[in-house]
Amino acid sequence: MAVQILNHLDLDRHKLEQIMRMLKFSFAFLVTFAVVMFYYIWITDKYSTGDVFSQPSLGKVVSNEIETRQFSSTIKFTSQNLQVQFVTENNGSDTLKDRSEVASRDPVRPLINLDLQDVDVEELSRRLVVVTAFSENHRLEVMGMIGTVQNHMPATRVIAYDLGIDPRYLSKLRRLCNLEVRPFEFHRYPSHVSVLMKFAWKPIIIKEALNEFGVIFWADASVRFQDSLITLLPFAKEHHGYFSKIHSYTPLSAGSLSAPALHNFFLTHRKMFAYFGIKRKRYAKSPNTPHVAANRQLVINSTTVQEKVIKPLYACAMDENCIGPPGAVRGNHMFDASALLLIFYKYWPREFNRDNDHVADMDRVTRMHRESDDWSQAKLCEV
């Protein structure tokens, strides 16, 4: 009928073909638009109800007296030889009002599946960063540490968190080669975190940096490097992604609580033992209670390390009754180091022993130097 009308109007054949093409194109466009709109409405409705794009949770739900969280929404990708998983955290209910805000800052976690595959040491080394934090009274001391990183690992970045550096020196610090200075945002955390001598900030920083980089070496300001950390990465792999210096394994040199040895048992407040539900006398008599050094820790962000160490340590740091219970002072408590001591006893009791702790290797690569006389070793880079 349309053709008859057009013929009746005495249009030539060329114009008729043009009009027909336009009509076909318009019809195809309208059909496509209708299909797209229908699909959009359908998918939006399904997404809002959770019927599509939902994926099963990763691993298992980890529950303990400290905190409960569930890992879900897993997205996997492969980068060279390294398999990384980004895992979104869905936090359960919390009593700390700041907890949800803090968690929202690091919604993805780059998990490295050491338990599922053999990750290349060179790849781990490329991801490795040295992490530290300091206030003004440790500024020169930490410059000595940074100088040894520059000397033995010139390609390795140092991420330093500002806990109260004099602003007059920040510009010079930021000119140090391979150094990034970041502010630590105390306002995002419970008030006790701002008390530096409670050391709650340290587990928080370790968690934050580990979530970002996947492989970190935590170094106190007094740590000095004597060789590259790449030589220690195989030992971290051997222990599912964690390696530190073990000072000793038993708190008692005799059968009495009054016979101290080089062990943090004697510098851990009784209320922290109670918080973790650990009997102090039973702990003292245990044959394997590793005193793990908190001042130098090589950590790979594996699922095992998250569940056994990072989660309980972070939760303890967020609760003042755990990290710094009433009556705890530097003379009777070591705060984050004490928490690490009890966490290994409770959650990972048989991982380290005298046959597999590789203490000599840690001492070969690192040492402690609690002075600031070597600050001038740190090299400046023009920016």
Coordinates of C-alpha atoms in Angstrom, one line a residue:
M1 CA 0.0 0.0 0.0
A2 CA 2.9 2.4 0.8
V3 CA 4.4 1.7 -2.6
Q4 CA 1.1 2.4 -4.4
I5 CA 0.8 5.7 -2.5
L6 CA 4.3 6.7 -3.5
N7 CA 3.8 5.7 -7.1
H8 CA 0.6 7.7 -7.1
L9 CA 2.7 10.7 -6.0
D10 CA 4.7 10.0 -9.1
L11 CA 8.1 9.6 -7.3
D12 CA 11.0 8.3 -9.2
R13 CA 12.5 4.9 -8.4
H14 CA 15.7 6.3 -6.9
K15 CA 13.8 8.3 -4.3
L16 CA 11.6 5.3 -3.6
E17 CA 14.6 3.1 -2.7
Q18 CA 16.0 5.8 -0.4
I19 CA 12.7 6.0 1.5
M20 CA 12.5 2.2 1.8
R21 CA 16.0 2.1 3.2
M22 CA 15.2 4.8 5.7
L23 CA 12.1 2.9 6.8
K24 CA 14.0 -0.3 7.2
F25 CA 16.7 1.4 9.3
S26 CA 14.1 3.1 11.5
F27 CA 12.3 -0.1 12.1
A28 CA 15.6 -1.9 13.0
F29 CA 16.5 0.9 15.3
L30 CA 13.2 0.8 17.1
V31 CA 13.4 -3.0 17.5
T32 CA 16.9 -2.8 18.9
F33 CA 16.0 0.0 21.3
A34 CA 13.0 -1.9 22.6
V35 CA 15.1 -5.1 23.2
V36 CA 17.8 -3.1 25.0
M37 CA 15.2 -1.3 27.3
F38 CA 13.5 -4.6 28.1
Y39 CA 16.8 -6.2 29.0
Y40 CA 17.8 -3.2 31.1
I41 CA 14.6 -3.3 33.0
W42 CA 14.8 -7.0 33.6
I43 CA 18.5 -7.0 34.7
T44 CA 17.9 -4.1 37.0
D45 CA 15.1 -5.8 38.7
K46 CA 17.0 -9.0 39.1
Y47 CA 20.1 -7.3 40.4
S48 CA 18.2 -5.4 43.0
T49 CA 16.8 -8.7 44.3
G50 CA 20.2 -10.5 44.2
D51 CA 19.1 -13.0 41.6
V52 CA 22.0 -12.3 39.2
F53 CA 25.7 -11.5 39.5
S54 CA 25.8 -13.1 43.0
Q55 CA 28.7 -15.5 43.5
P56 CA 29.4 -18.0 46.3
S57 CA 31.4 -16.9 49.2
L58 CA 35.2 -17.6 49.3
G59 CA 36.5 -20.1 51.8
K60 CA 34.7 -20.4 55.1
V61 CA 33.1 -18.0 57.5
V62 CA 35.7 -17.3 60.2
S63 CA 34.1 -16.8 63.6
N64 CA 35.8 -16.3 67.0
E65 CA 35.3 -14.3 70.1
I66 CA 37.1 -11.3 68.6
E67 CA 35.2 -10.6 65.4
T68 CA 33.1 -12.3 62.7
R69 CA 33.4 -11.6 59.0
Q70 CA 32.5 -13.4 55.8
F71 CA 34.4 -13.2 52.6
S72 CA 32.3 -13.1 49.4
S73 CA 32.1 -11.8 45.8
T74 CA 35.3 -13.3 44.5
I75 CA 36.9 -12.0 41.3
K76 CA 40.0 -13.8 40.1
F77 CA 42.6 -12.8 37.6
T78 CA 46.1 -14.0 36.7
S79 CA 49.1 -11.7 36.5
Q80 CA 52.1 -13.5 35.1
N81 CA 52.7 -16.4 37.5
L82 CA 50.8 -14.8 40.4
Q83 CA 47.2 -15.6 41.1
V84 CA 45.5 -12.9 43.0
Q85 CA 42.0 -12.8 44.3
F86 CA 40.1 -9.6 45.1
V87 CA 37.7 -10.3 47.9
T88 CA 35.0 -7.9 49.0
E89 CA 34.3 -7.9 52.8
N90 CA 30.8 -7.9 54.1
N91 CA 31.1 -6.9 57.7
G92 CA 28.8 -8.3 60.3
S93 CA 27.3 -6.2 63.0
D94 CA 29.9 -4.4 65.2
T95 CA 29.8 -2.6 68.5
L96 CA 32.4 0.0 67.3
K97 CA 30.8 2.7 65.3
D98 CA 34.1 3.4 63.5
R99 CA 34.5 -0.2 62.3
S100 CA 32.2 0.0 59.3
E101 CA 33.8 3.3 58.2
V102 CA 37.3 1.8 58.5
A103 CA 36.4 -1.3 56.6
S104 CA 35.0 0.7 53.8
R105 CA 38.4 2.2 53.1
D106 CA 39.8 -1.2 51.9
P107 CA 36.9 -3.0 50.3
V108 CA 39.2 -5.3 48.3
R109 CA 41.9 -7.6 49.5
P110 CA 44.6 -9.0 47.2
L111 CA 44.9 -12.5 48.4
I112 CA 47.8 -14.5 47.2
N113 CA 47.0 -18.2 47.2
L114 CA 50.2 -19.8 48.4
D115 CA 48.2 -22.8 49.6
L116 CA 46.8 -23.4 46.1
Q117 CA 49.8 -22.8 43.9
D118 CA 53.6 -22.2 43.9
V119 CA 54.0 -18.4 43.5
D120 CA 57.3 -17.3 42.0
V121 CA 59.7 -15.7 44.4
E122 CA 60.6 -13.1 41.8
E123 CA 57.0 -12.1 41.5
L124 CA 56.6 -11.8 45.2
S125 CA 59.8 -9.6 45.3
R126 CA 58.3 -7.3 42.7
R127 CA 55.3 -6.7 44.9
L128 CA 57.2 -6.4 48.1
V129 CA 57.3 -3.1 50.0
V130 CA 58.9 -2.1 53.3
V131 CA 56.4 -0.6 55.7
T132 CA 57.1 1.5 58.7
A133 CA 55.6 4.2 60.9
F134 CA 57.2 6.8 63.1
S135 CA 56.7 10.0 65.1
E136 CA 59.2 12.9 65.3
N137 CA 61.3 11.4 68.1
H138 CA 62.2 8.5 65.7
R139 CA 62.7 10.5 62.5
L140 CA 66.5 10.3 62.4
E141 CA 66.4 6.6 63.5
V142 CA 64.1 5.6 60.7
M143 CA 66.3 7.5 58.2
G144 CA 69.0 5.0 59.1
M145 CA 66.7 2.1 58.3
I146 CA 65.7 3.7 55.0
G147 CA 69.3 4.1 54.1
T148 CA 69.9 0.4 54.4
V149 CA 66.9 -0.4 52.2
Q150 CA 68.3 2.0 49.6
N151 CA 71.7 0.3 49.8
H152 CA 70.6 -3.4 49.7
M153 CA 67.3 -3.1 47.9
P154 CA 67.5 0.0 45.7
A155 CA 64.3 -1.0 43.7
T156 CA 62.2 -1.6 46.8
R157 CA 59.7 1.1 47.9
V158 CA 59.4 2.2 51.5
I159 CA 55.9 3.2 52.7
A160 CA 56.1 5.3 55.9
Y161 CA 53.1 6.4 57.9
D162 CA 53.3 9.7 59.7
L163 CA 52.4 9.4 63.4
G164 CA 53.4 13.0 64.2
I165 CA 56.4 14.2 62.2
D166 CA 57.4 17.8 62.6
P167 CA 56.0 19.5 59.5
R168 CA 59.2 21.4 59.0
Y169 CA 61.0 18.1 58.0
L170 CA 58.3 16.5 55.8
S171 CA 59.4 18.1 52.5
K172 CA 63.0 16.7 53.0
L173 CA 61.7 13.3 54.0
R174 CA 59.6 13.2 50.8
R175 CA 62.7 13.7 48.8
L176 CA 64.3 10.5 50.1
C177 CA 64.7 8.0 47.3
N178 CA 61.9 5.4 47.0
L179 CA 60.1 6.8 50.1
E180 CA 56.4 7.6 50.2
V181 CA 55.2 9.3 53.4
R182 CA 51.5 8.9 54.2
P183 CA 49.5 10.4 57.0
F184 CA 47.9 8.0 59.5
E185 CA 44.3 9.0 59.8
F186 CA 43.8 8.7 63.6
H187 CA 40.3 10.2 63.3
R188 CA 39.0 7.1 61.6
Y189 CA 39.7 4.8 64.5
P190 CA 38.8 4.5 68.2
S191 CA 40.3 7.1 70.5
H192 CA 42.8 4.7 72.1
V193 CA 44.6 4.3 68.8
S194 CA 45.8 7.9 69.1
V195 CA 47.8 6.9 72.2
L196 CA 51.0 6.0 70.5
M197 CA 52.4 3.9 73.4
K198 CA 49.5 1.5 73.1
F199 CA 50.8 0.5 69.6
A200 CA 47.3 -0.2 68.3
W201 CA 48.2 1.7 65.1
K202 CA 50.8 -0.9 64.1
P203 CA 48.4 -3.9 63.4
I204 CA 46.0 -1.4 61.6
I205 CA 48.8 -0.2 59.3
I206 CA 50.0 -3.8 58.7
K207 CA 46.5 -4.8 57.6
E208 CA 46.0 -1.7 55.5
A209 CA 49.3 -2.1 53.7
L210 CA 48.9 -5.8 53.2
N211 CA 45.5 -5.3 51.6
E212 CA 47.0 -2.8 49.2
F213 CA 50.3 -4.5 48.2
G214 CA 50.0 -8.2 49.0
V215 CA 53.6 -8.6 50.2
I216 CA 55.1 -6.4 52.9
F217 CA 58.0 -6.3 55.4
W218 CA 57.1 -4.5 58.6
A219 CA 60.2 -2.7 59.9
D220 CA 60.4 -0.7 63.2
A221 CA 62.6 2.4 63.0
S222 CA 65.5 0.4 64.6
V223 CA 65.6 -2.3 61.9
R224 CA 68.7 -2.3 59.7
F225 CA 69.0 -4.4 56.5
Q226 CA 72.2 -6.3 55.7
D227 CA 71.0 -8.1 52.6
S228 CA 68.0 -8.3 50.3
L229 CA 64.7 -9.6 51.6
I230 CA 64.4 -11.7 48.5
T231 CA 66.5 -14.3 50.3
L232 CA 63.8 -14.6 53.1
L233 CA 60.8 -15.0 50.8
P234 CA 61.2 -18.8 50.5
F235 CA 60.9 -19.1 54.2
A236 CA 57.8 -17.0 54.3
K237 CA 56.3 -19.3 51.6
E238 CA 57.3 -22.3 53.7
H239 CA 55.1 -20.9 56.5
H240 CA 52.0 -20.0 54.3
G241 CA 53.1 -16.4 54.0
Y242 CA 54.5 -15.4 57.4
F243 CA 58.1 -15.1 58.6
S244 CA 59.6 -13.4 61.6
K245 CA 62.4 -13.8 64.1
I246 CA 61.5 -16.2 66.9
H247 CA 63.3 -15.1 70.1
S248 CA 62.5 -18.2 72.2
Y249 CA 60.0 -21.0 72.7
T250 CA 59.5 -21.5 76.4
P251 CA 59.0 -18.7 79.0
L252 CA 60.5 -20.7 81.9
S253 CA 64.1 -21.8 82.4
A254 CA 63.0 -23.6 85.5
G255 CA 59.7 -25.0 86.8
S256 CA 58.6 -21.7 88.4
L257 CA 56.8 -18.6 87.2
S258 CA 59.6 -16.5 88.9
A259 CA 62.4 -17.7 86.6
P260 CA 62.2 -15.3 83.6
A261 CA 63.9 -16.0 80.3
L262 CA 64.0 -14.0 77.1
H263 CA 60.3 -14.3 76.5
N264 CA 57.4 -11.8 76.3
F265 CA 55.4 -14.0 78.7
F266 CA 56.7 -11.8 81.5
L267 CA 55.7 -8.7 79.7
T268 CA 52.2 -9.6 78.8
H269 CA 49.4 -8.3 81.1
R270 CA 47.3 -10.9 82.8
K271 CA 44.1 -9.3 81.5
M272 CA 45.3 -9.9 77.9
F273 CA 45.6 -13.6 78.8
A274 CA 42.0 -13.5 80.1
Y275 CA 40.8 -11.6 77.0
F276 CA 42.1 -14.4 74.7
G277 CA 40.8 -17.1 77.2
I278 CA 44.3 -18.5 77.8
K279 CA 45.3 -19.9 81.2
R280 CA 48.5 -18.2 82.1
K281 CA 50.0 -21.1 84.1
R282 CA 49.1 -23.6 81.4
Y283 CA 50.8 -21.3 78.9
A284 CA 53.9 -21.0 81.0
K285 CA 54.3 -24.8 81.1
S286 CA 53.7 -25.3 77.4
P287 CA 56.8 -26.7 75.5
N288 CA 56.1 -24.7 72.4
T289 CA 55.1 -21.0 73.0
P290 CA 57.0 -19.1 70.3
H291 CA 57.9 -15.5 71.1
V292 CA 57.5 -13.9 67.7
A293 CA 59.2 -10.6 67.1
A294 CA 56.8 -7.8 66.3
N295 CA 59.5 -5.4 65.1
R296 CA 60.3 -7.2 61.9
Q297 CA 57.7 -9.3 60.1
L298 CA 57.6 -10.5 56.5
V299 CA 54.0 -11.1 55.5
I300 CA 52.3 -12.4 52.4
N301 CA 48.6 -11.9 52.2
S302 CA 47.5 -15.5 52.0
T303 CA 44.2 -16.8 53.3
T304 CA 46.0 -18.7 56.1
V305 CA 47.8 -15.6 57.3
Q306 CA 44.6 -13.5 57.2
E307 CA 42.7 -16.1 59.3
K308 CA 45.5 -17.0 61.7
V309 CA 47.2 -13.7 62.3
I310 CA 45.9 -10.5 60.6
K311 CA 42.3 -10.7 61.6
P312 CA 42.7 -11.5 65.3
L313 CA 45.6 -9.0 65.6
Y314 CA 43.6 -6.2 63.9
A315 CA 40.5 -6.9 66.0
C316 CA 42.6 -6.8 69.2
A317 CA 44.1 -3.5 68.1
M318 CA 40.6 -2.1 67.7
D319 CA 39.6 -3.1 71.2
E320 CA 41.4 -1.2 74.0
N321 CA 40.5 -3.9 76.5
C322 CA 42.6 -6.3 74.4
I323 CA 45.6 -4.3 73.1
G324 CA 46.0 -2.1 76.2
P325 CA 43.9 -3.4 79.1
P326 CA 43.5 -1.4 82.3
G327 CA 46.8 -1.4 84.3
A328 CA 48.9 -2.2 81.2
V329 CA 52.1 -0.1 81.0
R330 CA 55.4 -0.5 79.2
G331 CA 57.0 -2.1 82.2
N332 CA 54.5 -5.0 82.3
H333 CA 53.0 -5.2 78.8
M334 CA 54.3 -5.2 75.2
F335 CA 50.9 -4.3 73.6
D336 CA 51.0 -5.5 69.9
A337 CA 54.0 -7.8 70.6
S338 CA 52.1 -9.4 73.5
A339 CA 49.0 -9.8 71.3
L340 CA 51.1 -11.5 68.6
L341 CA 52.5 -13.8 71.3
L342 CA 49.1 -15.1 72.4
I343 CA 47.6 -15.1 68.9
F344 CA 50.3 -17.6 67.7
Y345 CA 49.7 -19.7 70.8
K346 CA 45.9 -19.8 70.3
Y347 CA 45.4 -19.8 66.5
W348 CA 48.7 -21.1 65.1
P349 CA 50.4 -23.1 67.9
R350 CA 52.5 -25.6 65.9
E351 CA 53.6 -23.7 62.9
F352 CA 57.1 -22.8 64.1
N353 CA 59.6 -24.9 65.9
R354 CA 63.4 -24.9 66.4
D355 CA 63.9 -27.0 63.2
N356 CA 62.0 -24.7 60.8
D357 CA 62.2 -21.1 62.2
H358 CA 65.3 -20.1 60.2
V359 CA 66.4 -17.7 62.9
A360 CA 69.9 -17.5 61.6
D361 CA 68.7 -16.3 58.2
M362 CA 66.6 -13.5 59.7
D363 CA 69.7 -12.4 61.7
R364 CA 71.8 -12.6 58.5
V365 CA 69.4 -10.2 56.6
T366 CA 68.3 -7.9 59.5
R367 CA 69.7 -6.5 62.7
M368 CA 68.5 -4.0 65.3
H369 CA 70.2 -0.6 65.8
R370 CA 68.4 1.5 68.4
E371 CA 70.4 4.6 67.6
S372 CA 70.2 7.5 65.2
D373 CA 73.9 7.9 64.4
D374 CA 73.5 6.5 60.9
W375 CA 70.7 8.8 59.6
S376 CA 72.9 10.4 57.0
Q377 CA 73.0 7.1 55.0
A378 CA 69.6 7.9 53.6
K379 CA 69.9 9.2 50.0
L380 CA 67.9 12.1 48.6
C381 CA 66.4 12.1 45.1
E382 CA 65.5 15.3 43.4
V383 CA 61.8 15.6 42.5

